[in-house]
PDB file of C-alpha atoms and ligand atoms in Angstrom:
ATOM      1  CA  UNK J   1      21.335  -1.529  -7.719  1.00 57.00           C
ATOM      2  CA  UNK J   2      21.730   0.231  -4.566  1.00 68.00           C
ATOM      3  CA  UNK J   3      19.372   0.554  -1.892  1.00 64.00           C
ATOM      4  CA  UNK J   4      19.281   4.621  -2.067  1.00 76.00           C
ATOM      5  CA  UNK J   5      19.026   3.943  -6.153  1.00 80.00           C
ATOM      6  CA  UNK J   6      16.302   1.557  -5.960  1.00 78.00           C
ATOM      7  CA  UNK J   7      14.093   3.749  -3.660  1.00 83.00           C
ATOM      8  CA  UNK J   8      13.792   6.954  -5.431  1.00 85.00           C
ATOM      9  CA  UNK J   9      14.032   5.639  -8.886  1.00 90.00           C
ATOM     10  CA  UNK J  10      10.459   3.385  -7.396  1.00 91.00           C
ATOM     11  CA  UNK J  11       8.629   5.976  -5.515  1.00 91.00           C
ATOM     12  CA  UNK J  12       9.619   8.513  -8.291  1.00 92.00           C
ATOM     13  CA  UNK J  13       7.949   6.275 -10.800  1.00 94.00           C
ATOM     14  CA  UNK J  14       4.907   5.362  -9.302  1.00 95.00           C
ATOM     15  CA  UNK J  15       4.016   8.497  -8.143  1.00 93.00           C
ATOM     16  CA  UNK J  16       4.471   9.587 -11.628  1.00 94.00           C
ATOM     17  CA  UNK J  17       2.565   6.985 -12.851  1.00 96.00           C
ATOM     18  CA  UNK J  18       0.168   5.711 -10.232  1.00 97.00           C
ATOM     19  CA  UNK J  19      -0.629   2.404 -10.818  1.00 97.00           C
ATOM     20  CA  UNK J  20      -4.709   1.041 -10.228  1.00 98.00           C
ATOM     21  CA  UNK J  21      -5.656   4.427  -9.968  1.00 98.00           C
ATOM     22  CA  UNK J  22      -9.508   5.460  -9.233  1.00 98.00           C
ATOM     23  CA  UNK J  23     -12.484   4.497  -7.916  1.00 97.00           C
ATOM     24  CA  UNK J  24     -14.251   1.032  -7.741  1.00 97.00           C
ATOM     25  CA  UNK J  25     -17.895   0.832  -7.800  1.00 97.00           C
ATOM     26  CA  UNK J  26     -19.763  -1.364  -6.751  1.00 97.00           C
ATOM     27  CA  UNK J  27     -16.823  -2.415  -4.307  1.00 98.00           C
ATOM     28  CA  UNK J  28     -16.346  -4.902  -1.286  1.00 98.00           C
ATOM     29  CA  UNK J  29     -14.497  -2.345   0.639  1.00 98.00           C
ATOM     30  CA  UNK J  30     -13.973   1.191   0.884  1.00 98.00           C
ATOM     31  CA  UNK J  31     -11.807   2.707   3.152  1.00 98.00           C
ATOM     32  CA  UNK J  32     -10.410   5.891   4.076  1.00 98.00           C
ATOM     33  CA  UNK J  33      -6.972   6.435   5.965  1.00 98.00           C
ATOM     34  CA  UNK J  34      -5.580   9.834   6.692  1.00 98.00           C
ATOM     35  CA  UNK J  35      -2.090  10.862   8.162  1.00 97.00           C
ATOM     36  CA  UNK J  36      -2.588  14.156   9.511  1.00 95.00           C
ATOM     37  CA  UNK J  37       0.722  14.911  10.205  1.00 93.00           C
ATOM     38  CA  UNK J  38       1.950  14.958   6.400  1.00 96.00           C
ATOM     39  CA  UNK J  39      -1.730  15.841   4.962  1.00 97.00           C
ATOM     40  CA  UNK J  40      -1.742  12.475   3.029  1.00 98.00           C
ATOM     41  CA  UNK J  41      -5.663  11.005   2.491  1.00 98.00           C
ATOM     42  CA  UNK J  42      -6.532   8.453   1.173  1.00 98.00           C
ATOM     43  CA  UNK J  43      -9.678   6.420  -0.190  1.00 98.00           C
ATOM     44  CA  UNK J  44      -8.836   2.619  -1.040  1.00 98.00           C
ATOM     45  CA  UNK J  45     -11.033  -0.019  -2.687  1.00 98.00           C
ATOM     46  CA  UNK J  46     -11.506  -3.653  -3.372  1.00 98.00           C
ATOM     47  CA  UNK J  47     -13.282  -6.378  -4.440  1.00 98.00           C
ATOM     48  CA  UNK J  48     -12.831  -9.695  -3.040  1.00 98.00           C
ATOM     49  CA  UNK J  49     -13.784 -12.947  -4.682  1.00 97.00           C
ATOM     50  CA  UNK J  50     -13.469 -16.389  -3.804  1.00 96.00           C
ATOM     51  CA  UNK J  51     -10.733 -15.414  -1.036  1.00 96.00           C
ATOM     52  CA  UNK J  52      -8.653 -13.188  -3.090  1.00 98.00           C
ATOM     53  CA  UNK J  53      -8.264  -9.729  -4.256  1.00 98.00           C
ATOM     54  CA  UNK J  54      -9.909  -9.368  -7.166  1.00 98.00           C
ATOM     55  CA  UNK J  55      -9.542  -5.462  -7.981  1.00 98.00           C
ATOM     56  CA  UNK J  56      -8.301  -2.844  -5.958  1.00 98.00           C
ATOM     57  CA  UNK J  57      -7.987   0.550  -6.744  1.00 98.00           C
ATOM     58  CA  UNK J  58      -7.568   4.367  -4.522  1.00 98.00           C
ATOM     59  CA  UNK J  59      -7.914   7.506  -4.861  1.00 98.00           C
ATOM     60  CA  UNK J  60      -6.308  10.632  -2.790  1.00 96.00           C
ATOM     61  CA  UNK J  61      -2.977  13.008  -2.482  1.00 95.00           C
ATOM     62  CA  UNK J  62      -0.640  13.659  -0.179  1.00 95.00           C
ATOM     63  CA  UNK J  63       3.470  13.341  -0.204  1.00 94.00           C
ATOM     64  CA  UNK J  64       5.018  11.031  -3.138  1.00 93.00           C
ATOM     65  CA  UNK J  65       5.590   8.431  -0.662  1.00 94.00           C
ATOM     66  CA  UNK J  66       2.097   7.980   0.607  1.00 96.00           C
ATOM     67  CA  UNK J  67       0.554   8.097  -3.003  1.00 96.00           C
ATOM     68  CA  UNK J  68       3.653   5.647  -4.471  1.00 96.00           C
ATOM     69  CA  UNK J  69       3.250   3.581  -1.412  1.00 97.00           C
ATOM     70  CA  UNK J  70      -0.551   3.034  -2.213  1.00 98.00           C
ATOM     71  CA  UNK J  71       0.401   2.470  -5.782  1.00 98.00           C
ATOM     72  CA  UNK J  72       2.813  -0.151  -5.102  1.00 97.00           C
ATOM     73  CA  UNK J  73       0.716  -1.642  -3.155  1.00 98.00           C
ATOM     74  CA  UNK J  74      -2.077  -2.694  -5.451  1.00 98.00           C
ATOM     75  CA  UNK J  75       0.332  -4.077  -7.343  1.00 97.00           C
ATOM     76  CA  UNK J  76       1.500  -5.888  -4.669  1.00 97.00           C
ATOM     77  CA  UNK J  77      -1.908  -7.467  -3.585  1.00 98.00           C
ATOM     78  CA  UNK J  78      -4.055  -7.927  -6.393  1.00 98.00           C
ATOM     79  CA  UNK J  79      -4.425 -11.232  -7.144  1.00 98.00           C
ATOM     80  CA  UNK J  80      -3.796 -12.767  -3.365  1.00 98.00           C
ATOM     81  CA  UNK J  81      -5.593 -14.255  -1.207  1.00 98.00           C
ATOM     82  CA  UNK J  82      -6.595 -12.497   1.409  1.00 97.00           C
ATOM     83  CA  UNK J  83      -4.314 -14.523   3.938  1.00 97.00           C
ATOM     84  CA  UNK J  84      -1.135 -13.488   1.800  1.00 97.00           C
ATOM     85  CA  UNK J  85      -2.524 -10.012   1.895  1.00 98.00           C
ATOM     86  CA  UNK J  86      -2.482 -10.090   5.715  1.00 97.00           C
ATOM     87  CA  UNK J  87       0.598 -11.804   5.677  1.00 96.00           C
ATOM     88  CA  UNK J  88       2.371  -8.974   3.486  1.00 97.00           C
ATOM     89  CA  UNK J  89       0.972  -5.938   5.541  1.00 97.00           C
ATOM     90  CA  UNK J  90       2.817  -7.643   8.360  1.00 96.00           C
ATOM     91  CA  UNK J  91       5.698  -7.909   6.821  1.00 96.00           C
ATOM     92  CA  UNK J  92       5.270  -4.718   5.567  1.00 97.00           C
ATOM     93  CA  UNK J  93       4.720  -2.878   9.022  1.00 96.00           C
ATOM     94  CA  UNK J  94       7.977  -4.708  10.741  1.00 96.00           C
ATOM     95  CA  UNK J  95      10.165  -4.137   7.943  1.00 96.00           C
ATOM     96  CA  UNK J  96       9.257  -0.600   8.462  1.00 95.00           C
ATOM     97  CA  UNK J  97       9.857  -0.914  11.956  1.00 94.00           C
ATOM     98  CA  UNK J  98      13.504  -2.120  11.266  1.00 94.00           C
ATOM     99  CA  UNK J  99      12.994  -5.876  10.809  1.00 95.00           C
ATOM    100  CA  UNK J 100      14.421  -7.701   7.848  1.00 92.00           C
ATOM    101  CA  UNK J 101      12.025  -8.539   5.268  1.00 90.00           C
ATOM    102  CA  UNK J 102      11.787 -11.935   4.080  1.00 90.00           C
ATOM    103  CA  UNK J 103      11.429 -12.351   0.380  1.00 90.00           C
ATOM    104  CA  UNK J 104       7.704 -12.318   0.120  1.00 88.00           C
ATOM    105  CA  UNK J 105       7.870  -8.444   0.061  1.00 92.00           C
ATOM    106  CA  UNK J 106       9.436  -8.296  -3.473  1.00 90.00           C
ATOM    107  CA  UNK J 107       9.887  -4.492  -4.919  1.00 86.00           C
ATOM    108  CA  UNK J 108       8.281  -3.726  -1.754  1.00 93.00           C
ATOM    109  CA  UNK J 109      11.838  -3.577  -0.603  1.00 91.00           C
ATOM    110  CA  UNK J 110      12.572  -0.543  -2.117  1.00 90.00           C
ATOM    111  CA  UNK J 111      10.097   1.150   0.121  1.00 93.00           C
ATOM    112  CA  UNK J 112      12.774   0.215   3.241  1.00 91.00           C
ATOM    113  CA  UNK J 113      14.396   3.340   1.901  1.00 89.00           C
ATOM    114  CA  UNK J 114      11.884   5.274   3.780  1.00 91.00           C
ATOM    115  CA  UNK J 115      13.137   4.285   7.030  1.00 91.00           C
ATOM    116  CA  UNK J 116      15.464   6.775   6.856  1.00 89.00           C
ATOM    117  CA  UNK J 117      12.870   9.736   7.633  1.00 89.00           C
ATOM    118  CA  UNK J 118      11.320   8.438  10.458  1.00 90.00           C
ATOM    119  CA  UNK J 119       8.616  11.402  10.056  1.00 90.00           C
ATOM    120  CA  UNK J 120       8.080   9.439   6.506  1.00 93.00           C
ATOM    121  CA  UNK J 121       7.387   6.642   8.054  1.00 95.00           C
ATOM    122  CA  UNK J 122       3.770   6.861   8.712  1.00 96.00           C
ATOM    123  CA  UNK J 123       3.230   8.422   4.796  1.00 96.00           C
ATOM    124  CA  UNK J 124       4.550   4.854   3.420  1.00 96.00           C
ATOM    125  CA  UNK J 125       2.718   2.644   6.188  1.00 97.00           C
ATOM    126  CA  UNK J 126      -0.538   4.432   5.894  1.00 98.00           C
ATOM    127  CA  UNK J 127      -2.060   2.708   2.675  1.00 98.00           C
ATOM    128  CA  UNK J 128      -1.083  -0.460   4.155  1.00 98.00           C
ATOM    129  CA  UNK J 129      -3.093   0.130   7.544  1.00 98.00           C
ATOM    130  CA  UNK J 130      -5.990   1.571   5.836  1.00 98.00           C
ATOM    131  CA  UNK J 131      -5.591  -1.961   3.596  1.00 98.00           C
ATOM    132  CA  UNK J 132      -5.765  -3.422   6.810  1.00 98.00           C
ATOM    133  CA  UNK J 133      -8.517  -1.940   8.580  1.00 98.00           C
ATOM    134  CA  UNK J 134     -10.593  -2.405   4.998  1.00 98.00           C
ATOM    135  CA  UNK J 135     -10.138  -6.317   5.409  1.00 97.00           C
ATOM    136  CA  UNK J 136     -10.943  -6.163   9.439  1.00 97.00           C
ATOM    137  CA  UNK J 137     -14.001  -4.293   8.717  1.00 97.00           C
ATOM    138  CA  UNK J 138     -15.478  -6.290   6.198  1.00 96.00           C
ATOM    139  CA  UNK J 139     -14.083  -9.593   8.205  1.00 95.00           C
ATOM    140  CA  UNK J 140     -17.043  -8.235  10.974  1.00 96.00           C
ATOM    141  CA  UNK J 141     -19.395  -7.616   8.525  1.00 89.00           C
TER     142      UNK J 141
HETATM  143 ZN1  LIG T 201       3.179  11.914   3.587  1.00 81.86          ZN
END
């Protein structure tokens, strides 16, 4: 399937169908990102146990590539340990910065499609920073 294909028929379906939707209480972390530019919030929680991602779950709105982004992501994440989690929202950030991902980004590939709108850039990265400032915070807690 082609690259173009790939991308909308993805965003298109999880923002249709948002996966891990909602909120998580009692949680580990809760975080809130924003990208002012676009008007895309977001609220993103997890639980951690034993080193991994145990639940995760978010709430907001915004564009269709923020929310699918977020979607995709919890997909992408639950389950890991937190150093594969770090390890993905770096590979996440350079692919979106033009670098080639390696294979450990799976369907996150499709997302590479964004790079295209530069102004859409900062929609698909933003659940992926927030994720990352969630796992910094509670790192200092
Ligand atoms: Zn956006």
């Amino acid at each position: 399937m082609a690259l173009d294909d790939l991308y909308r028929e993805v965003i298109l379906d999880h923002h249709a169908h948002p996966r891990n939707r909602g909120r998580l209480e009692p949680n580990d972390v809760a975080v809130e990102g924003a990208n002012p530019l676009c008007g895309d919030e977001l609220m993103l929680y997890l639980n951690l146990r034993d080193g991994r991602v145990e639940e995760v779950r978010f709430e907001g709105h915004g564009c269709a590539i923020s929310q699918a982004s977020a979607s995709m992501m919890t997909e992408a994440i639950k389950g890991r340990t937190l150093d594969e989690v770090r390890a993905l929202v770096a590979a996440l950030k350079g692919m979106m910065r033009g670098e080639e991902p390696g294979e450990e980004v799976g369907d996150l590939i499709a997302l590479q499609g964004v790079r295209k709108f530069p102004v859409r850039v900062k929609c698909a990265t933003l659940p992926w920073v927030s994720l990352e400032q969630g796992l910094d915070e509670y790192a200092a807690r």
